[in-house]
XYZ file of C-alpha atoms in Angstrom:
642
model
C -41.467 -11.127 51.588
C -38.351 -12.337 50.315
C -37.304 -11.921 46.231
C -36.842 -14.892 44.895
C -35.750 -15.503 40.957
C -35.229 -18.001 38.811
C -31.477 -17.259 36.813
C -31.545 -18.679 33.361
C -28.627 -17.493 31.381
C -25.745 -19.063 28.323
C -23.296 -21.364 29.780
C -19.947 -19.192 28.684
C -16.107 -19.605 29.101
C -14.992 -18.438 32.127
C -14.796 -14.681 32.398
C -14.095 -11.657 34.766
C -17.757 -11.534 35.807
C -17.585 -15.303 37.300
C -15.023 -13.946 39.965
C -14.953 -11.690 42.535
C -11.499 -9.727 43.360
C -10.233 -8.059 46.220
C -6.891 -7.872 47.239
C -4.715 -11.055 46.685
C -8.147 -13.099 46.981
C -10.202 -14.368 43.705
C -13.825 -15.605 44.296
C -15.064 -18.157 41.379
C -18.561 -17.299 41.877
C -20.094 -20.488 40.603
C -17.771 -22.891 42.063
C -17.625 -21.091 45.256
C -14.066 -21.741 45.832
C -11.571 -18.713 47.077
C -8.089 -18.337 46.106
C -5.531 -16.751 48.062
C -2.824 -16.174 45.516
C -3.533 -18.767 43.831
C -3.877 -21.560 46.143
C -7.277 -22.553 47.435
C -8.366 -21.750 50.771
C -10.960 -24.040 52.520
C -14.072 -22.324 53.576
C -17.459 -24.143 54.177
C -19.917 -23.088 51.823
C -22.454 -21.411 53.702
C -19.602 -18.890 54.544
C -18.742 -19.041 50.947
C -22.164 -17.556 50.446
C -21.647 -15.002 53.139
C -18.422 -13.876 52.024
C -19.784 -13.632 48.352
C -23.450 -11.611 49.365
C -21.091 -9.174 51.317
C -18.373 -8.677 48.339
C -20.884 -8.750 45.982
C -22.121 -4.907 47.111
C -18.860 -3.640 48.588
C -19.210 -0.352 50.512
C -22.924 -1.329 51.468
C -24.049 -2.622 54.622
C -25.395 -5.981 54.585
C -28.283 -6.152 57.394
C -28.050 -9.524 59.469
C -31.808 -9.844 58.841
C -30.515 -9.919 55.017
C -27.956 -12.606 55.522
C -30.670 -14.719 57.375
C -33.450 -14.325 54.767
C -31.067 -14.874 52.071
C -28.817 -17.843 53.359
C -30.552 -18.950 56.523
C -33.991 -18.984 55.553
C -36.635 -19.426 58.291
C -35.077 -22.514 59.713
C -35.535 -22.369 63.654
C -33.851 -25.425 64.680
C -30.523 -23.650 63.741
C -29.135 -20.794 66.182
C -28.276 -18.312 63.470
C -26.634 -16.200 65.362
C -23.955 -18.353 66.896
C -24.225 -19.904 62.762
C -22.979 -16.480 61.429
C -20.907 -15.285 63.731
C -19.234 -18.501 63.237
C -19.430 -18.111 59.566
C -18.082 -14.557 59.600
C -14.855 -15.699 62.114
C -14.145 -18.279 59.660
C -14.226 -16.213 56.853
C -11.843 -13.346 58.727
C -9.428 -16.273 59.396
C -9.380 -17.456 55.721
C -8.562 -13.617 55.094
C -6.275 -13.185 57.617
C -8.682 -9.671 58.505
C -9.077 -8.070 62.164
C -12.204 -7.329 63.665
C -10.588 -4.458 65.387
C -8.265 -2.942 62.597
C -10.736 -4.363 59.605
C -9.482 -4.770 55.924
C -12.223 -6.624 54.366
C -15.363 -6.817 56.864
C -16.191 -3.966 58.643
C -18.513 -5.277 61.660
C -21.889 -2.445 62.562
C -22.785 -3.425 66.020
C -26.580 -4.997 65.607
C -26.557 -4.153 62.389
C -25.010 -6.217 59.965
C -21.657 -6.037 57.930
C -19.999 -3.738 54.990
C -17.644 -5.385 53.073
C -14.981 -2.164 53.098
C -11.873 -3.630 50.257
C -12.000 -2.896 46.404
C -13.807 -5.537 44.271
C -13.292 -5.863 40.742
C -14.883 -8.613 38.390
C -18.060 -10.510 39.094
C -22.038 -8.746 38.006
C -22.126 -6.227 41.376
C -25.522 -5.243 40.505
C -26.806 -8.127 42.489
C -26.627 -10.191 45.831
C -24.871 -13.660 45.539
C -25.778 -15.387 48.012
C -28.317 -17.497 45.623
C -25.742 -18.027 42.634
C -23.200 -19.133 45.367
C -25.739 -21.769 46.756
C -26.691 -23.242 43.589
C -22.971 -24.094 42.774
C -21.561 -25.485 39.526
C -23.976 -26.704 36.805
C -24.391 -30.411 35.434
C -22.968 -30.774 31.806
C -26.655 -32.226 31.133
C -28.237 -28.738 31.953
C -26.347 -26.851 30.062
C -26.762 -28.880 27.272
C -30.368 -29.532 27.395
C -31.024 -25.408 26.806
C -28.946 -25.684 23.378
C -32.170 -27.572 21.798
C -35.810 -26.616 21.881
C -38.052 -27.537 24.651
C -41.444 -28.428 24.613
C -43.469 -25.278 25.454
C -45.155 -27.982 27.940
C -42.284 -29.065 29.251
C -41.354 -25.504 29.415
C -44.412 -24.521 31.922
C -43.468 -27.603 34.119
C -40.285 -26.629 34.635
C -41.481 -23.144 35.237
C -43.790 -24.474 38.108
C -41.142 -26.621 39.353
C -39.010 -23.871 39.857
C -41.353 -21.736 41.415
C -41.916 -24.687 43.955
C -38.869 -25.432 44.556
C -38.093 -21.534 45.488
C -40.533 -21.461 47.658
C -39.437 -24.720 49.803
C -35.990 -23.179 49.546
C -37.028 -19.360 50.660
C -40.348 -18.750 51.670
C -41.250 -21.461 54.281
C -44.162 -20.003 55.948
C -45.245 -21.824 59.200
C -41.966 -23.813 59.132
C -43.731 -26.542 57.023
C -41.054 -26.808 54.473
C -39.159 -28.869 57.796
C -41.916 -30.679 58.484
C -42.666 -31.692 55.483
C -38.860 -32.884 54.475
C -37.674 -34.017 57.919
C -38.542 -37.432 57.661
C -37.067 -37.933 54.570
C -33.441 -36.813 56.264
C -31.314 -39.862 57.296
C -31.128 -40.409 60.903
C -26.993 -39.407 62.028
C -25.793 -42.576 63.453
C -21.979 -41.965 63.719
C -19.337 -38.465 63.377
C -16.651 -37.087 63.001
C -14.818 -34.898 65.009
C -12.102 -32.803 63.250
C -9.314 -31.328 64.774
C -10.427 -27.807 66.398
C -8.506 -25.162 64.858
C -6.438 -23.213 67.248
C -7.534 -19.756 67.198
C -4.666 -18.604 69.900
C -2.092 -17.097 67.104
C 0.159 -18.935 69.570
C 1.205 -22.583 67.478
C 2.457 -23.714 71.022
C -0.669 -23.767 72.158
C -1.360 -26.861 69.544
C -1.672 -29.453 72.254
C -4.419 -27.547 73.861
C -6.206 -27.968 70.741
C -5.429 -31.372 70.056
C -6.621 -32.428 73.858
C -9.917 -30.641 73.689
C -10.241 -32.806 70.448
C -9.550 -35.126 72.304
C -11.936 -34.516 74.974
C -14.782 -33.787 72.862
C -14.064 -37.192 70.509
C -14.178 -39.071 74.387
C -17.214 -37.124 75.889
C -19.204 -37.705 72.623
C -18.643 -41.278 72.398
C -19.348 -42.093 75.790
C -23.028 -40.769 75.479
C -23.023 -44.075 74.018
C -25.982 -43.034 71.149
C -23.165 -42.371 68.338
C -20.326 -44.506 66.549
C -17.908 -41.714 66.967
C -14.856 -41.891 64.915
C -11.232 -42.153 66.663
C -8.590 -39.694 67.245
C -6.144 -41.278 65.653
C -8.546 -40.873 61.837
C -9.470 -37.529 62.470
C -5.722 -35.679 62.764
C -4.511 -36.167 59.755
C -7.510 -34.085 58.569
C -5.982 -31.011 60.196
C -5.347 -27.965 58.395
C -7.012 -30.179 55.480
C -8.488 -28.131 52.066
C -10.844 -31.333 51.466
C -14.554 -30.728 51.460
C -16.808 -31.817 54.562
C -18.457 -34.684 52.054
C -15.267 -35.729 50.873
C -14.189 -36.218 54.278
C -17.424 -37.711 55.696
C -16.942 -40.410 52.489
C -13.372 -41.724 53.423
C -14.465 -41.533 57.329
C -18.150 -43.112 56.552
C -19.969 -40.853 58.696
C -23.440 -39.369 58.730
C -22.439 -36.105 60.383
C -19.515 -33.970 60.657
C -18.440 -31.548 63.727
C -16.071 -28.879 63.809
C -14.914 -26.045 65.155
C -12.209 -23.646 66.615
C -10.691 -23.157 70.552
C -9.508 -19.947 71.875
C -7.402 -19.452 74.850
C -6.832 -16.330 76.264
C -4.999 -16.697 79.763
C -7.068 -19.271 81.558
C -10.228 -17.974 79.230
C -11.302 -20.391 76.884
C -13.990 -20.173 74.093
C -14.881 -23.238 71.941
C -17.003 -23.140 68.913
C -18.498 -26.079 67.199
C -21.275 -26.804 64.475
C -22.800 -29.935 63.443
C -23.040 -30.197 59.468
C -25.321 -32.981 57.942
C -22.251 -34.681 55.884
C -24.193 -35.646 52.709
C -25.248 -32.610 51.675
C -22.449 -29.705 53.595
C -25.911 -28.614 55.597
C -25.289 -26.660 58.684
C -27.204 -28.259 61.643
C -26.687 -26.839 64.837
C -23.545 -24.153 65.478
C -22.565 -22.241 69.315
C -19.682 -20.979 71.131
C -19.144 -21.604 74.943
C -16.928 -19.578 76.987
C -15.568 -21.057 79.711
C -12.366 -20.820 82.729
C -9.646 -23.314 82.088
C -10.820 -24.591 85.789
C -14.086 -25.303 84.336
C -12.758 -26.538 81.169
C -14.246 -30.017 81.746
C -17.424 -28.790 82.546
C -17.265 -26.655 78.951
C -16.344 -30.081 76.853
C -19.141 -31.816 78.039
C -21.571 -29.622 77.471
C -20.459 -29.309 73.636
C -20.799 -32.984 73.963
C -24.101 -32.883 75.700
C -25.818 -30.534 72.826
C -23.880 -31.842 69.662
C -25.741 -35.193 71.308
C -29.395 -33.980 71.953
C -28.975 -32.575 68.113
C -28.613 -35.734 66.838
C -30.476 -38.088 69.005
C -33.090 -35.834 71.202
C -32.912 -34.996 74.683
C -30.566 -37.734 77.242
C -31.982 -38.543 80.023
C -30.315 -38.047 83.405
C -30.512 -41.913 84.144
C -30.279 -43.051 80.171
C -26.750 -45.454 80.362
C -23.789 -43.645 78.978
C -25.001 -39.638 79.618
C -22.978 -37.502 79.915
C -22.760 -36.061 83.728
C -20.972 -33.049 85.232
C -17.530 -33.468 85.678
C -15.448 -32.126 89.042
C -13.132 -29.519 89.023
C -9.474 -29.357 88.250
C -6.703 -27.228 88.487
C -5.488 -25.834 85.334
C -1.989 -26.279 85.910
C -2.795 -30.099 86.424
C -4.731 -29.806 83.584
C -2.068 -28.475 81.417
C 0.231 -31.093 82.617
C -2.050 -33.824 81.429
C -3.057 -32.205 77.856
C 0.906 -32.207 77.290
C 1.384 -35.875 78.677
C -1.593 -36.969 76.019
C 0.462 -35.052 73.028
C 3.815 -36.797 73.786
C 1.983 -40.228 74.599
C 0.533 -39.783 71.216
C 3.210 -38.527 69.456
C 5.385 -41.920 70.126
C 6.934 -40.513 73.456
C 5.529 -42.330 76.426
C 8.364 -41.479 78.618
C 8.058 -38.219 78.511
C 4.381 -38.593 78.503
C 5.009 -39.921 82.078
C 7.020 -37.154 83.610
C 3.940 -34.973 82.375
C 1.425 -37.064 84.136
C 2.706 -37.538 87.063
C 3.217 -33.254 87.114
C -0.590 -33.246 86.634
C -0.975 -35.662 89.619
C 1.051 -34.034 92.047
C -0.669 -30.696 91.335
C -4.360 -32.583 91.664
C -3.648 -36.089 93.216
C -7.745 -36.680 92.954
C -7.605 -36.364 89.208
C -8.357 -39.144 87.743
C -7.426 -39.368 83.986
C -3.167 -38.566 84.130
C -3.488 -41.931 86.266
C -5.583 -43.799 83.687
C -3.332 -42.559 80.677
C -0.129 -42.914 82.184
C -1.357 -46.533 82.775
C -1.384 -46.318 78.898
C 1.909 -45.341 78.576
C 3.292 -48.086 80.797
C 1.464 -50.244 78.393
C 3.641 -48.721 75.521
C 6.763 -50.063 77.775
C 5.594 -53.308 78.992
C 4.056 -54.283 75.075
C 8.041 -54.325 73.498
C 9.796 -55.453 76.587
C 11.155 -51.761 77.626
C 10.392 -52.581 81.170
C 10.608 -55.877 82.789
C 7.170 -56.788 82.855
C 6.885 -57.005 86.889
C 7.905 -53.734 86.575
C 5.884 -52.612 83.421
C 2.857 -54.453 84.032
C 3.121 -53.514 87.652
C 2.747 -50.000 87.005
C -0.266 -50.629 84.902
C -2.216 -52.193 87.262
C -1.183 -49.681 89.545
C -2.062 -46.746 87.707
C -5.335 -48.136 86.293
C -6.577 -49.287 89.983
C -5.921 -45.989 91.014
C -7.876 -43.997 88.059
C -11.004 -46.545 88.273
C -10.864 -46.020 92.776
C -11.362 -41.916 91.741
C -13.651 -42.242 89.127
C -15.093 -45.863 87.924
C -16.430 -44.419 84.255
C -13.079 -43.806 82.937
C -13.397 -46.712 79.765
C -9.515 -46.580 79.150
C -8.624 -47.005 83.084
C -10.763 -50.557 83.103
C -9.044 -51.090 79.150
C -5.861 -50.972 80.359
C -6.504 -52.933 83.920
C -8.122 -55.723 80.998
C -4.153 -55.768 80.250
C -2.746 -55.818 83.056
C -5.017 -59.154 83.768
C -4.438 -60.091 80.397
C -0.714 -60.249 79.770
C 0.795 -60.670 83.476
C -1.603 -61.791 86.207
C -3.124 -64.360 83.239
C -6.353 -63.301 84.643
C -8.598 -64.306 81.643
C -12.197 -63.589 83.026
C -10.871 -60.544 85.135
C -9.700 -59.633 81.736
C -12.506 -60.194 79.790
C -14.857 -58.966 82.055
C -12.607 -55.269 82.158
C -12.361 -55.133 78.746
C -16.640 -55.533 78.394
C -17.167 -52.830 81.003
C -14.830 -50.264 79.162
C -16.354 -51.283 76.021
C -20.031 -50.939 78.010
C -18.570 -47.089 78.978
C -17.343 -46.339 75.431
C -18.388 -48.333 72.531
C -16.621 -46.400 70.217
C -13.075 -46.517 71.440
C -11.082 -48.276 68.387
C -7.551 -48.977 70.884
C -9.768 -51.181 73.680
C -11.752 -52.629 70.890
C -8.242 -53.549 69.234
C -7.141 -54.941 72.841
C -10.115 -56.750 73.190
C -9.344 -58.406 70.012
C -5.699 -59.369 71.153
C -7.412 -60.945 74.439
C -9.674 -62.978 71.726
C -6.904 -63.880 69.541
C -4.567 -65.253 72.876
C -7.939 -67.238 73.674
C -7.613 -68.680 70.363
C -10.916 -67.254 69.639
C -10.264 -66.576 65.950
C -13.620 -65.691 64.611
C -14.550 -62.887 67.023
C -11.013 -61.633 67.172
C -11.597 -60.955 63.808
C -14.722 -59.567 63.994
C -13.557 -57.182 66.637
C -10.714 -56.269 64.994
C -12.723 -55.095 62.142
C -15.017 -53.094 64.495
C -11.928 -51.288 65.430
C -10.531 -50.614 62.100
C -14.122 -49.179 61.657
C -14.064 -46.924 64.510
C -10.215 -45.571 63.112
C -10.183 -46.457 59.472
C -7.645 -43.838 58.600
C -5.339 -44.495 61.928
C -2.045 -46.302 61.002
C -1.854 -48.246 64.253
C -5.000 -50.839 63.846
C -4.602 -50.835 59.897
C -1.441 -52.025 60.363
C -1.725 -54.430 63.169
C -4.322 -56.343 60.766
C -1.531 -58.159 59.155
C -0.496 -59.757 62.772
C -4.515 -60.915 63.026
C -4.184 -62.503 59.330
C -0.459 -63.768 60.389
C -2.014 -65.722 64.299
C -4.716 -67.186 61.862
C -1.668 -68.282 59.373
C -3.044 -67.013 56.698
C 0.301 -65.365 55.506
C -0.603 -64.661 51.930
C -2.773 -62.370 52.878
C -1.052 -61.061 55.618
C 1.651 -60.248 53.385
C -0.804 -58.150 51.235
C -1.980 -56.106 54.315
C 1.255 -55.347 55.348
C 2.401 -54.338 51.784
C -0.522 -52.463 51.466
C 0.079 -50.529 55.273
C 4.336 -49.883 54.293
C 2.862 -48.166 51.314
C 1.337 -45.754 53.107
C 4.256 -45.453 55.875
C 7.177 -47.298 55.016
C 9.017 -46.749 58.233
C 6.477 -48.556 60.449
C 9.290 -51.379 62.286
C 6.231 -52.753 63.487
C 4.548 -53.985 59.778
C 8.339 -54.693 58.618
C 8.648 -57.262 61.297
C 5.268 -59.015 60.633
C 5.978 -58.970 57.119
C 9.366 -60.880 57.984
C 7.906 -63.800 60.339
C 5.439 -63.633 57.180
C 7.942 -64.341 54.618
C 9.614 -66.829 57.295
C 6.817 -68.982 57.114
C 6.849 -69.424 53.883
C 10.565 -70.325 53.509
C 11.361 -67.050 51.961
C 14.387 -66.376 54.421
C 16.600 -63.462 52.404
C 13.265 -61.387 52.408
C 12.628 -61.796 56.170
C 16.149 -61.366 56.878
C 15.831 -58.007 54.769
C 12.570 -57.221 56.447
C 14.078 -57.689 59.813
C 17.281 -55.207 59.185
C 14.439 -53.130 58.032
C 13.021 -52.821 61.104
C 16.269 -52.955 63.239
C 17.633 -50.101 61.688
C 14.135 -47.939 62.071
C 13.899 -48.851 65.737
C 17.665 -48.111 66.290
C 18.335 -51.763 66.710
C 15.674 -51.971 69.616
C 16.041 -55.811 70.879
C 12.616 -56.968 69.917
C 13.243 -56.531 66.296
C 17.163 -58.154 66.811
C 15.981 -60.628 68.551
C 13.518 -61.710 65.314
C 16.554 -60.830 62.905
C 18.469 -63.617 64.960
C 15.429 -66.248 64.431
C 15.755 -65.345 60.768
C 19.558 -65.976 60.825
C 19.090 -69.513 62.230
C 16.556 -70.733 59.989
C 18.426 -69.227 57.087
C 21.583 -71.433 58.131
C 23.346 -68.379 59.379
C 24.405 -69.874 62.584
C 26.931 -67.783 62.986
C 25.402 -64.696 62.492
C 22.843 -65.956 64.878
C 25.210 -66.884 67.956
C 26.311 -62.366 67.146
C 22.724 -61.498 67.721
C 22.745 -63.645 71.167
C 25.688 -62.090 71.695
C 24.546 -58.761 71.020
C 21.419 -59.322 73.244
C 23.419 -60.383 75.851
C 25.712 -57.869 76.075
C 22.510 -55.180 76.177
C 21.028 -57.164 79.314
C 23.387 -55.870 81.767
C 21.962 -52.024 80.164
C 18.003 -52.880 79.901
C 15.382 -55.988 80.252
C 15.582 -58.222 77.714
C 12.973 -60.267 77.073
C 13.458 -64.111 77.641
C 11.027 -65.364 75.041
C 12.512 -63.686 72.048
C 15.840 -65.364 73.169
C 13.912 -68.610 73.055
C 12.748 -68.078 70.190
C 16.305 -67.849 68.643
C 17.228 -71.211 70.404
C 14.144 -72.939 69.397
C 15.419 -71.729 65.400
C 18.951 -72.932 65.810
C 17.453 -76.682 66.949
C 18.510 -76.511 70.450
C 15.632 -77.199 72.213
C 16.979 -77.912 75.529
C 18.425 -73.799 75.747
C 14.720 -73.180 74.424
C 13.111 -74.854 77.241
C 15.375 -73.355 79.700
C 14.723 -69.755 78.428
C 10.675 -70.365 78.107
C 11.584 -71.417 81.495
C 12.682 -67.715 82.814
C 10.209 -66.271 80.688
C 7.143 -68.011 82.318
C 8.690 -66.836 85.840
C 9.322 -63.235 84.373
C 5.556 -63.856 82.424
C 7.168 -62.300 79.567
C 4.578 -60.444 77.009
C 4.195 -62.703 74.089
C 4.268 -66.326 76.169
C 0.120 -65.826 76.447
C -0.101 -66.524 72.574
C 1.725 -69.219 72.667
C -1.409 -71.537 71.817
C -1.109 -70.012 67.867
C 2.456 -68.754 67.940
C 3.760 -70.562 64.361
C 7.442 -70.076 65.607
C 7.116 -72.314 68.775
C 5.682 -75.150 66.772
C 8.673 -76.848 66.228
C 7.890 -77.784 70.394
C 4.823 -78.530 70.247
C 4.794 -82.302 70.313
C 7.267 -82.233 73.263
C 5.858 -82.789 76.737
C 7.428 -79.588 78.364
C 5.825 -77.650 75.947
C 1.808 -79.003 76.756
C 3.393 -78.292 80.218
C 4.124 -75.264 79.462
C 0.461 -74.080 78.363
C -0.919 -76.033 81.159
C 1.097 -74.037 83.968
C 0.268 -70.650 82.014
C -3.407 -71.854 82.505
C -4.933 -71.346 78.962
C -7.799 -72.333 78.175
C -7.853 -75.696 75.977
């Protein structure tokens, strides 16, 4: 039978017997938090209270049976063996201790653990394990035992206790689970945080990151979770926030992370699943793997984080997870390393990585569907002619979705391809449903979708889905960001001007939010601040010609001709380098009054079916052309819908 106590003692000042010491590491025993030097170090709590039983008797082995009994309990439904092995791993990391060569925690095959440093401080006549658990006490409690308490009251609390321990430790029969487990929230949607990278090699980083990646993609496409995007979940790396605070600011039920280990081509991924309300530790393993297998190892972390939190998937339930081929790791190297530069803001590069990956396995089908992405990237801001950009989307997505048809972002980025150059709009629509139908939870197609909605002049739901998206990547700059262009197609430019203000607080170099906040402030006749906003954004992008191009409209409303007639200048001068887009010179015309030049560049740009022409049905900046003939003309030819 297990002890159990009850520990009613003085609140005091802090003193040497609330901390545990050993080395250049301090313990607060009642807080649970351990300081290297002075600086916190992030450790769940349930290894807190394994690191704090074992330095709490130093030089004495700890039995495993005693870590279970005393920190575990009898609960079944968690693999406490994978759970403390895991604990103990993260605890010799926070160290910075050797399993082999130990410092701190000496390891007794199928025994247990002895915790072999000096420890000064703390009350090392007893396990704390229990004092660790219970954490910091409420102000109320400690006040309450200053004044005298009903002898009554007394005895109830007594029993309470006594109750309580015995829910918490004894649970004969398992009934303490049964007995609570309907009370515990169903997990509808999680987190993923960024796998630490247990390689002691930092360039292997993007191996990490893409079996993040991986697991983030596998997990959502069960299709049984809202599953939290990349994009939210990086910035979280390396982190010293708690789980809850970071299940709050994400608004998840559930939290899951874990470490990755590459060794040559062996790899060994750990992950837990902790309850995010309350830090509790739900399900924790480690799978071992080949890197040629490596696809078969993420999905079947996917496959049990997902039959922990919504029972067993069937083989024919929509959006299972199934086996995945083969690749070779050398292609699958290649592709990890395109997906790091493509999202790290190089798609270039990205592209010389993908197409390595292809020509080492041409029947792999995800370098095809992300450097589809990529060409996106290009196409979007005019860096590629778009018969040439949008070509090599369509290409590239047709060619991921012919080798394998449940790739979500190879239809999302075939929905653009329809979308913005073969003016497709049902083909688009109906790709954009059926990646959307394969992964519900990916934030970028749900923010594409919304674009397709918004050139539809479907307001409402463009809206709405744009707010799914920001849902699905709350903390991701991209969608917060692009909010303000939503708020700025509906012309509602006061508070589009808040959203952007609100996203260049948070990055201020974004050339993206400086330029929406300049056609902003254009609409409102403010034309020195969207002149300032648009040298903003020129000089961030390194005077890229989208954001000249929207300097020069500024210049011309402002009744800077001249400095108009430079940018033209400028822009022409870079066509004979690079594509230049044919709309934005309109654009400039249609500012200056010349609506004849206008015409005759909207002209080229509906035979080059440059980007931005399929919003032209909202577009504030062509409405000076709107009552002309060749304008309704215009929209006619480019076939949208009335």
């Amino acid at each position: 039978m297990m002890r159990c106590s009850l520990d009613i003692h003085m609140a005091s000042p802090l003193s040497d017997n609330q901390f545990l010491r050993f080395g250049v590491f301090e313990l607060e025993i009642h807080t649970g938090e351990l300081r290297k030097s002075g600086r916190l170090a992030r450790l769940r709590p349930q290894a807190v209270r394994v690191l704090a039983m074992l330095a709490s008797s130093p030089g004495q082995l700890i039995t495993r049976e005693q870590l279970r009994e005393q920190i575990w309990g009898s609960q079944t439904f968690v693999d406490f063996e994978h759970g403390l092995n895991l604990c103990v791993g993260e605890i010799r990391a926070a160290l910075s201790d050797d399993a082999e060569s130990p410092r701190y925690i000496e390891t007794l095959p199928k025994r247990g653990y002895r915790f072999i440093a000096s420890v000064t401080g703390g009350n090392l006549d007893r396990p704390l394990g229990d004092a660790v658990a219970a954490g910091p006490e409420p102000a109320h409690a400690i006040r309450s035992r200053s004044r005298a308490v009903p002898l009554r009251v007394a005895a109830l609390v007594v029993i309470i206790a006594g109750l309580v321990a015995v829910l918490a430790f004894a649970d004969p029969g398992q009934w303490r689970e049964r007995l609570l487990a309907p009370f515990a929230p169903p997990i509808r949607s999680v987190a993923v945080l960024p796998l630490e990278n247990l390689s002691g090699d930092a360039s292997q980083e993007y191996f990490a990151d893409g079996m993040t990646d991986a697991l983030i993609t596998e997990l959502a496409r069960t299709g049984t979770l809202q599953v939290i995007s990349r994009t939210s979940v990086m910035p979280y790396k390396k982190t010293m926030k708690s789980l809850p605070v970071i299940a709050r600011e994400l608004k998840v039920d559930a939290i899951v992370e874990g470490t990755v280990q590459r060794s040559g081509s062996h790899v060994r991924v750990t992950a837990q699943l902790i309850r995010a309300s309350n830090d509790r530790h739900l399900w924790a393993s480690t799978y071992d793997g080949d890197l040629s297998n490596v696809l078969t190892l993420q999905s079947d972390v996917a496959l049990a984080i997902a039959k922990q939190v919504q029972g067993k998937l069937g083989p024919d339930q929509p959006g299972a997870i199934t086996k995945p081929r083969q690749v070779r790791p050398e292609a699958y190297e290649a592709y990890l390393k395109g997906n790091f530069n493509l999202d790290n803001g190089d798609p270039q590069k990205s592209i010389e990585y993908f197409n390595e990956a292809i020509k080492l396995d041409p029947d792999y089908a995800p370098p095809f569907a992300h450097m589809a992405r990529a060409y996106f990237f290009l196409s979007f801001f005019s860096e590629l002619p778009p018969n040439v950009g949008w070509g090599k989307v369509m290409q590239a997505a047709t060619t991921a979705i012919e080798k394998d048809e449940s790739l979500p972002e190879a239809h999302g980025s075939l929905a653009l391809a329809k979308l913005h150059y073969d003016w497709d709009w049902a083909g688009a629509e109906r790709e954009f449903k059926r990646a959307l139908e394969l992964n519900p939870s990916d934030a970028d197609i749900r923010h594409d979708y919304a674009h397709y909605l918004m050139a539809m002049g479907r307001t409402s739901e463009s809206a709405a889905e744009s707010d799914r998206a920001v849902q699905l990547d709350p903390i991701g700059s991209v969608l917060t960001s692009c909010l303000c262009w939503h708020r700025f197609a509906a012309r509602q430019y006061d508070q589009s001007i808040e959203e952007a203000t609100r996203s260049l607080h948070n990055q201020p170099k974004n050339e993206w939010v400086h330029t929406i906040l300049g056609w902003d402030y254009e609409q409102k006749g403010l034309y020195p601040q969207a002149i300032t906003e648009f040298q903003k954004a020129v000089e961030l992008s390194e005077g890229d010609p989208f954001q000249l191009a929207a300097l020069g409209h500024a210049f011309a409303l402002a009744g800077k001709r001249a400095d108009a007639y430079d940018v033209l200048r400028k822009l022409n001068e870079l066509s004979r380098q690079r594509y230049i887009s044919s709309f934005d010179v309109a654009l400039i015309y249609i500012a200056l009054g010349e609506k004849d030049h206008a015409f005759e560049w909207l002209q080229k740009a509906f035979v080059d079916r440059s980007t931005f022409l399929i919003y032209s049905k909202w577009e504030p900046r062509l409405d000076p052309l709107r009552s002309d003939p060749r304008f309704r003309d215009l929209v006619r030819r480019i076939g949208l819908p009335a």
